[in-house]
Tab-separated table of C-alpha atoms and ligand atoms in Angstrom:
chain	number	residue	atom	x	y	z
A	184	MET	CA	14.242	-44.205	-6.794
A	185	GLY	CA	17.254	-42.751	-4.943
A	186	ASP	CA	18.140	-40.871	-8.108
A	187	LYS	CA	14.617	-39.500	-8.425
A	188	ARG	CA	14.695	-38.316	-4.819
A	189	GLN	CA	18.090	-36.655	-5.367
A	190	ARG	CA	16.871	-34.857	-8.493
A	191	ALA	CA	13.731	-33.723	-6.707
A	192	ARG	CA	15.827	-32.427	-3.791
A	193	VAL	CA	18.133	-30.468	-6.105
A	194	GLN	CA	15.184	-28.920	-7.846
A	195	GLY	CA	13.384	-28.204	-4.601
A	196	SER	CA	16.061	-26.832	-2.329
A	197	TRP	CA	19.078	-25.777	-4.361
A	198	ALA	CA	17.483	-24.419	-7.483
A	199	GLN	CA	17.450	-20.640	-7.952
A	200	PRO	CA	14.086	-18.950	-7.204
A	201	ARG	CA	11.756	-19.434	-10.149
A	202	VAL	CA	11.653	-16.425	-12.526
A	203	ARG	CA	8.158	-15.620	-13.683
A	204	PRO	CA	8.155	-14.212	-17.225
A	205	THR	CA	6.233	-10.975	-17.747
A	206	GLY	CA	4.170	-10.342	-20.861
A	207	PRO	CA	2.484	-12.960	-23.042
A	208	LYS	CA	3.158	-16.603	-22.278
A	209	PRO	CA	5.954	-17.871	-24.572
A	210	LYS	CA	5.216	-20.803	-26.817
A	211	CYS	CA	7.450	-23.843	-26.876
A	212	PRO	CA	8.885	-24.087	-30.427
A	213	SER	CA	9.420	-27.843	-30.455
A	214	GLY	CA	7.096	-29.383	-27.927
A	215	ALA	CA	7.200	-29.617	-24.144
A	216	ALA	CA	10.798	-30.902	-23.986
A	217	ALA	CA	12.408	-27.509	-24.625
A	218	HIS	CA	12.484	-25.530	-21.397
A	219	VAL	CA	15.253	-23.150	-22.427
A	220	SER	CA	15.833	-22.584	-26.135
A	221	GLN	CA	18.426	-20.601	-28.014
A	222	SER	CA	17.352	-18.202	-30.773
A	223	ALA	CA	17.299	-19.964	-34.149
A	224	SER	CA	18.810	-16.855	-35.782
A	225	ALA	CA	22.038	-16.983	-33.782
A	226	PRO	CA	24.886	-18.749	-35.636
A	227	ALA	CA	27.205	-21.168	-33.878
A	228	PRO	CA	30.218	-19.570	-32.134
A	229	ALA	CA	33.532	-19.527	-34.014
A	230	PRO	CA	35.855	-22.274	-32.797
A	231	GLY	CA	37.775	-21.052	-29.751
A	232	SER	CA	35.599	-17.970	-29.295
A	233	THR	CA	33.878	-17.303	-26.007
A	234	SER	CA	31.039	-15.121	-27.265
A	235	TRP	CA	28.305	-15.420	-29.836
A	236	LYS	CA	28.688	-13.214	-32.924
A	237	GLY	CA	26.134	-12.192	-35.465
A	238	GLY	CA	23.163	-11.525	-33.231
A	239	PRO	CA	21.942	-11.138	-29.657
A	240	ARG	CA	21.497	-14.216	-27.514
A	241	SER	CA	17.921	-14.795	-26.647
A	242	TYR	CA	16.243	-17.395	-24.460
A	243	GLU	CA	12.681	-18.400	-24.030
A	244	PHE	CA	11.633	-19.528	-20.586
A	245	GLN	CA	9.137	-22.342	-20.439
A	246	GLN	CA	7.257	-23.055	-17.209
A	247	PRO	CA	7.619	-26.692	-16.160
A	248	ALA	CA	4.457	-28.605	-16.970
A	249	LYS	CA	4.036	-29.796	-13.349
A	250	PRO	CA	4.768	-27.710	-10.219
A	251	ILE	CA	8.081	-28.685	-8.591
A	252	ARG	CA	7.502	-30.830	-5.520
A	253	GLU	CA	9.629	-30.350	-2.431
A	254	VAL	CA	11.243	-33.384	-0.789
A	255	PRO	CA	10.658	-32.971	2.967
A	256	VAL	CA	13.827	-32.222	4.922
A	257	GLU	CA	14.908	-35.193	7.050
A	258	LYS	CA	14.429	-34.534	10.770
A	259	VAL	CA	17.227	-35.449	13.161
A	260	ILE	CA	16.502	-36.564	16.735
A	261	GLU	CA	19.523	-36.552	19.028
A	262	LYS	CA	18.290	-35.506	22.456
A	263	SER	CA	16.383	-37.501	25.046
A	264	GLY	CA	12.650	-36.805	24.883
A	265	VAL	CA	9.232	-37.906	23.683
A	266	TYR	CA	8.627	-37.286	19.980
A	267	ASP	CA	5.292	-37.623	18.194
A	268	ILE	CA	6.618	-38.150	14.693
A	269	SER	CA	3.177	-38.213	13.063
A	270	PRO	CA	-0.467	-37.848	14.044
A	271	GLY	CA	-1.758	-40.385	11.500
A	272	PRO	CA	-3.148	-41.876	9.357
A	273	SER	CA	-3.612	-44.752	11.804
A	274	GLY	CA	-3.103	-42.673	14.974
A	275	VAL	CA	-0.169	-41.059	16.783
A	276	SER	CA	3.279	-42.555	16.114
A	277	ARG	CA	5.480	-41.911	19.157
A	278	LEU	CA	9.175	-42.357	19.922
A	279	ARG	CA	10.763	-42.104	23.372
A	280	LEU	CA	14.510	-41.592	23.340
A	281	LEU	CA	16.759	-41.872	26.397
A	282	THR	CA	20.386	-41.381	25.373
A	283	ASP	CA	21.884	-42.139	28.808
A	284	PHE	CA	19.684	-45.058	29.858
A	285	LEU	CA	22.794	-47.039	30.894
A	286	PRO	CA	25.793	-45.510	32.672
A	287	GLN	CA	28.922	-45.764	30.515
A	288	GLU	CA	30.692	-48.383	32.718
A	289	ASP	CA	27.626	-50.668	32.751
A	290	ALA	CA	27.170	-50.302	29.011
A	291	ASP	CA	30.861	-51.199	28.531
A	292	TRP	CA	30.901	-54.467	30.480
A	293	MET	CA	27.442	-55.527	29.261
A	294	PHE	CA	28.532	-55.023	25.665
A	295	SER	CA	31.684	-57.123	25.995
A	296	THR	CA	29.866	-59.854	27.952
A	297	LEU	CA	27.008	-60.139	25.432
A	298	LEU	CA	29.366	-60.028	22.460
A	299	ALA	CA	31.338	-62.963	23.888
A	300	GLU	CA	28.580	-65.047	25.466
A	301	LEU	CA	25.369	-64.890	23.363
A	302	PRO	CA	24.775	-67.730	20.850
A	303	TRP	CA	25.073	-65.497	17.753
A	304	SER	CA	24.303	-67.037	14.356
A	305	GLN	CA	23.445	-65.943	10.827
A	306	LYS	CA	19.814	-66.531	9.863
A	307	THR	CA	18.709	-67.494	6.347
A	308	ASN	CA	15.614	-65.661	5.102
A	309	TYR	CA	13.499	-66.169	1.974
A	310	ARG	CA	12.221	-63.643	-0.534
A	311	GLN	CA	9.977	-64.937	-3.340
A	312	GLY	CA	11.403	-68.396	-2.713
A	313	ASP	CA	15.056	-67.264	-2.905
A	314	ALA	CA	17.260	-67.790	0.155
A	315	TYR	CA	19.591	-65.050	1.410
A	316	ASP	CA	21.729	-64.725	4.524
A	317	GLU	CA	20.888	-61.807	6.804
A	318	PRO	CA	23.684	-59.231	6.782
A	319	ARG	CA	24.090	-59.412	10.590
A	320	LEU	CA	23.985	-62.051	13.345
A	321	THR	CA	20.988	-62.632	15.606
A	322	CYS	CA	19.689	-64.651	18.538
A	323	TRP	CA	16.224	-64.985	19.987
A	324	TYR	CA	14.835	-65.292	23.525
A	325	GLY	CA	11.205	-66.109	24.283
A	326	GLU	CA	8.837	-68.935	25.174
A	327	LEU	CA	7.494	-68.841	21.623
A	328	PRO	CA	9.194	-69.011	18.221
A	329	TYR	CA	9.376	-65.858	16.094
A	330	THR	CA	8.830	-65.864	12.333
A	331	TYR	CA	9.813	-63.042	10.008
A	332	SER	CA	11.013	-62.902	6.390
A	333	ASN	CA	9.673	-66.437	5.903
A	334	SER	CA	11.974	-68.114	8.405
A	335	THR	CA	11.592	-68.923	12.086
A	336	LEU	CA	13.763	-68.403	15.152
A	337	GLN	CA	13.035	-71.253	17.569
A	338	ALA	CA	11.784	-70.649	21.120
A	339	ASN	CA	14.593	-70.203	23.638
A	340	SER	CA	13.800	-69.693	27.306
A	341	GLN	CA	17.440	-69.742	28.522
A	342	TRP	CA	17.754	-65.998	29.121
A	343	HIS	CA	21.311	-64.834	29.739
A	344	PRO	CA	21.408	-63.212	33.218
A	345	VAL	CA	22.510	-59.839	31.751
A	346	LEU	CA	19.489	-59.899	29.433
A	347	SER	CA	17.133	-60.721	32.332
A	348	THR	CA	18.541	-57.759	34.299
A	349	LEU	CA	18.129	-55.430	31.316
A	350	ARG	CA	14.596	-56.649	30.663
A	351	ALA	CA	13.624	-55.916	34.292
A	352	SER	CA	15.086	-52.420	34.231
A	353	ILE	CA	13.479	-51.544	30.856
A	354	GLU	CA	10.122	-52.874	32.115
A	355	SER	CA	10.332	-50.781	35.261
A	356	HIS	CA	11.384	-47.677	33.261
A	357	SER	CA	8.645	-48.061	30.630
A	358	GLY	CA	5.813	-49.574	32.662
A	359	ARG	CA	5.445	-52.213	29.893
A	360	SER	CA	6.186	-55.913	30.040
A	361	PHE	CA	8.122	-57.818	27.398
A	362	ASN	CA	8.221	-61.599	26.966
A	363	SER	CA	10.657	-61.813	24.060
A	364	LEU	CA	13.886	-60.367	22.750
A	365	LEU	CA	15.516	-60.242	19.314
A	366	CYS	CA	19.246	-59.547	19.607
A	367	ASN	CA	21.101	-58.152	16.570
A	368	LEU	CA	24.863	-58.018	16.150
A	369	TYR	CA	26.216	-55.660	13.483
A	370	ARG	CA	29.814	-56.895	13.164
A	371	ASP	CA	30.976	-53.782	11.310
A	372	GLY	CA	29.670	-50.998	9.056
A	373	HIS	CA	28.802	-53.488	6.297
A	374	ASP	CA	26.151	-55.182	8.437
A	375	SER	CA	22.661	-53.721	8.229
A	376	ILE	CA	18.930	-54.254	8.516
A	377	ALA	CA	16.768	-53.289	5.534
A	378	TRP	CA	13.611	-51.153	5.543
A	379	HIS	CA	10.838	-52.967	7.395
A	380	SER	CA	8.152	-52.552	10.073
A	381	ASP	CA	7.832	-54.778	13.109
A	382	ASN	CA	4.268	-55.641	12.217
A	383	GLU	CA	4.164	-59.435	12.286
A	384	PRO	CA	0.684	-60.620	13.382
A	385	SER	CA	2.164	-62.306	16.485
A	386	LEU	CA	3.179	-58.856	17.860
A	387	GLY	CA	-0.478	-57.793	18.024
A	388	PRO	CA	-1.870	-54.368	17.133
A	389	ARG	CA	0.232	-51.250	17.867
A	390	PRO	CA	3.205	-53.135	19.300
A	391	VAL	CA	5.577	-51.428	21.723
A	392	ILE	CA	9.213	-52.195	20.881
A	393	ALA	CA	12.004	-51.222	23.295
A	394	SER	CA	15.403	-51.091	21.596
A	395	LEU	CA	18.660	-50.839	23.535
A	396	SER	CA	21.918	-50.088	21.723
A	397	LEU	CA	25.431	-51.036	22.840
A	398	GLY	CA	28.738	-50.528	21.072
A	399	ASP	CA	29.431	-48.299	18.094
A	400	THR	CA	26.892	-45.650	17.062
A	401	ARG	CA	24.741	-46.441	14.016
A	402	ILE	CA	22.085	-44.355	12.298
A	403	PHE	CA	18.529	-45.564	12.830
A	404	SER	CA	16.352	-44.152	10.025
A	405	LEU	CA	12.584	-43.997	9.737
A	406	ARG	CA	10.492	-43.214	6.669
A	407	LYS	CA	6.753	-42.697	6.569
A	408	GLN	CA	4.599	-45.076	4.559
A	409	PRO	CA	3.448	-43.255	1.405
A	410	PRO	CA	-0.306	-42.675	0.922
A	411	PRO	CA	-2.026	-45.167	-1.437
A	412	GLU	CA	-2.031	-42.722	-4.375
A	413	GLU	CA	1.810	-42.759	-4.391
A	414	VAL	CA	1.710	-46.506	-5.177
A	415	GLY	CA	4.756	-47.399	-3.091
A	416	ASP	CA	6.894	-44.403	-4.113
A	417	TYR	CA	8.863	-43.155	-1.071
A	418	THR	CA	10.410	-40.121	-2.860
A	419	TYR	CA	8.383	-37.477	-1.030
A	420	VAL	CA	7.757	-39.138	2.340
A	421	GLU	CA	8.815	-37.702	5.715
A	422	ARG	CA	12.049	-39.063	7.174
A	423	VAL	CA	13.613	-39.127	10.620
A	424	ARG	CA	17.177	-40.039	11.528
A	425	ILE	CA	18.388	-40.967	15.018
A	426	PRO	CA	22.017	-41.752	15.873
A	427	LEU	CA	21.782	-44.609	18.399
A	428	SER	CA	24.821	-44.524	20.665
A	429	HIS	CA	26.203	-46.809	23.396
A	430	GLY	CA	23.649	-47.169	26.243
A	431	THR	CA	20.726	-45.483	24.406
A	432	LEU	CA	17.154	-46.730	24.805
A	433	LEU	CA	14.588	-46.046	22.064
A	434	ILE	CA	10.946	-47.023	22.524
A	435	MET	CA	8.656	-47.129	19.487
A	436	GLU	CA	4.955	-47.108	20.250
A	437	GLY	CA	1.478	-46.068	19.072
A	438	CYS	CA	1.141	-46.451	15.307
A	439	THR	CA	4.864	-46.352	14.497
A	440	GLN	CA	4.822	-49.884	13.038
A	441	ASP	CA	1.661	-49.179	10.997
A	442	ASP	CA	2.649	-45.839	9.512
A	443	TRP	CA	6.472	-45.939	9.362
A	444	GLN	CA	9.307	-48.233	8.328
A	445	HIS	CA	12.787	-48.285	9.831
A	446	GLN	CA	16.283	-49.469	8.880
A	447	VAL	CA	19.939	-49.388	9.859
A	448	ALA	CA	21.744	-48.889	6.545
A	449	LYS	CA	25.213	-50.092	5.605
A	450	GLU	CA	27.938	-47.520	6.095
A	451	TYR	CA	30.997	-47.072	3.961
A	452	HIS	CA	33.402	-45.881	6.632
A	453	ASP	CA	34.751	-47.978	9.478
A	454	ARG	CA	32.324	-48.971	12.204
A	455	GLY	CA	33.033	-51.189	15.182
A	456	PRO	CA	30.609	-53.866	16.378
A	457	ARG	CA	27.196	-52.867	17.678
A	458	ILE	CA	24.612	-54.899	19.590
A	459	ASN	CA	20.931	-53.966	19.447
A	460	LEU	CA	18.440	-55.614	21.800
A	461	THR	CA	14.790	-55.267	20.760
A	462	PHE	CA	12.401	-56.281	23.545
A	463	ARG	CA	8.943	-57.248	22.284
A	464	THR	CA	5.774	-59.034	23.356
A	465	ILE	CA	4.619	-62.063	21.392
A	466	PHE	CA	0.984	-63.114	21.782
A	467	PRO	CA	0.468	-66.894	21.664
A	468	GLU	CA	-3.072	-66.699	20.323
A	469	LEU	CA	-2.193	-64.531	17.273
B	1094	LIG	O1	19.443	-52.244	15.150
B	1094	LIG	C1	18.491	-51.497	15.303
B	1094	LIG	O2	18.565	-50.423	15.897
B	1094	LIG	C2	17.159	-51.869	14.686
B	1094	LIG	C3	16.818	-53.330	14.760
B	1094	LIG	C4	15.488	-53.606	14.128
B	1094	LIG	O3	14.979	-52.833	13.378
B	1094	LIG	C5	14.793	-54.847	14.416
B	1094	LIG	O4	15.325	-55.718	15.104
B	1094	LIG	O5	13.655	-54.988	13.936
């Protein structure tokens, strides 16, 4: 899939402008596979020679059978603001980014306190019955348990005082209330979270997720869900990339969880630890 997307991008953006042949449409001598053919009358070049002897070089241009499809250019969001990343299909998907939500000194001491004092552990998830360890550490706060990827984080109402303070300030900034928190610790650049949407039934329709980042910067990527006719092929979908730095608050709302997926991919250069706090609301009746 990655390879397909790369080939499509090379064709779409880097290829030379398409030359339209004038005159009658050339016929493909040996079926649709031959896009550029060399004249059959031209003999092979002499060994070591750099030019063809014995006749002019001639090429026949064959239009590709299907029009070349452009891969949309990935959008980058780096500045604070409100971004409507799509108007549908389910409704508006909206991101609010605040890069300096926490002053640097507060972000610094909160990061080191949470890194040292939260009960971090590695969760085991299940895919088609097979167990795998999440490539990051987590802990959960909330009156209710939280289930995703076929395993459950147990209820935990012992909020760390730093987390209670942060919850109150994010609630007063956003005008939303949150009863739960999933904390993620990416120990280094090899830790990650795979493509997913926060769309568990217990989060209710159109959940609002407030995500606070502390520590090293990591790239938060979003990709749009493909329309049904693409049968799960993400090659041509819209993409957004947001570097989430120390003290940045990102709020996802509207239809973001219906129409988009997000991830934090592994990186192959050195990254220090990063904590991400995702405040959510869990509905007991769902
Ligand atoms: O680490 C992040 O920024 C994203 C975390 C996330 O996607 C999640 O907890 O669902």
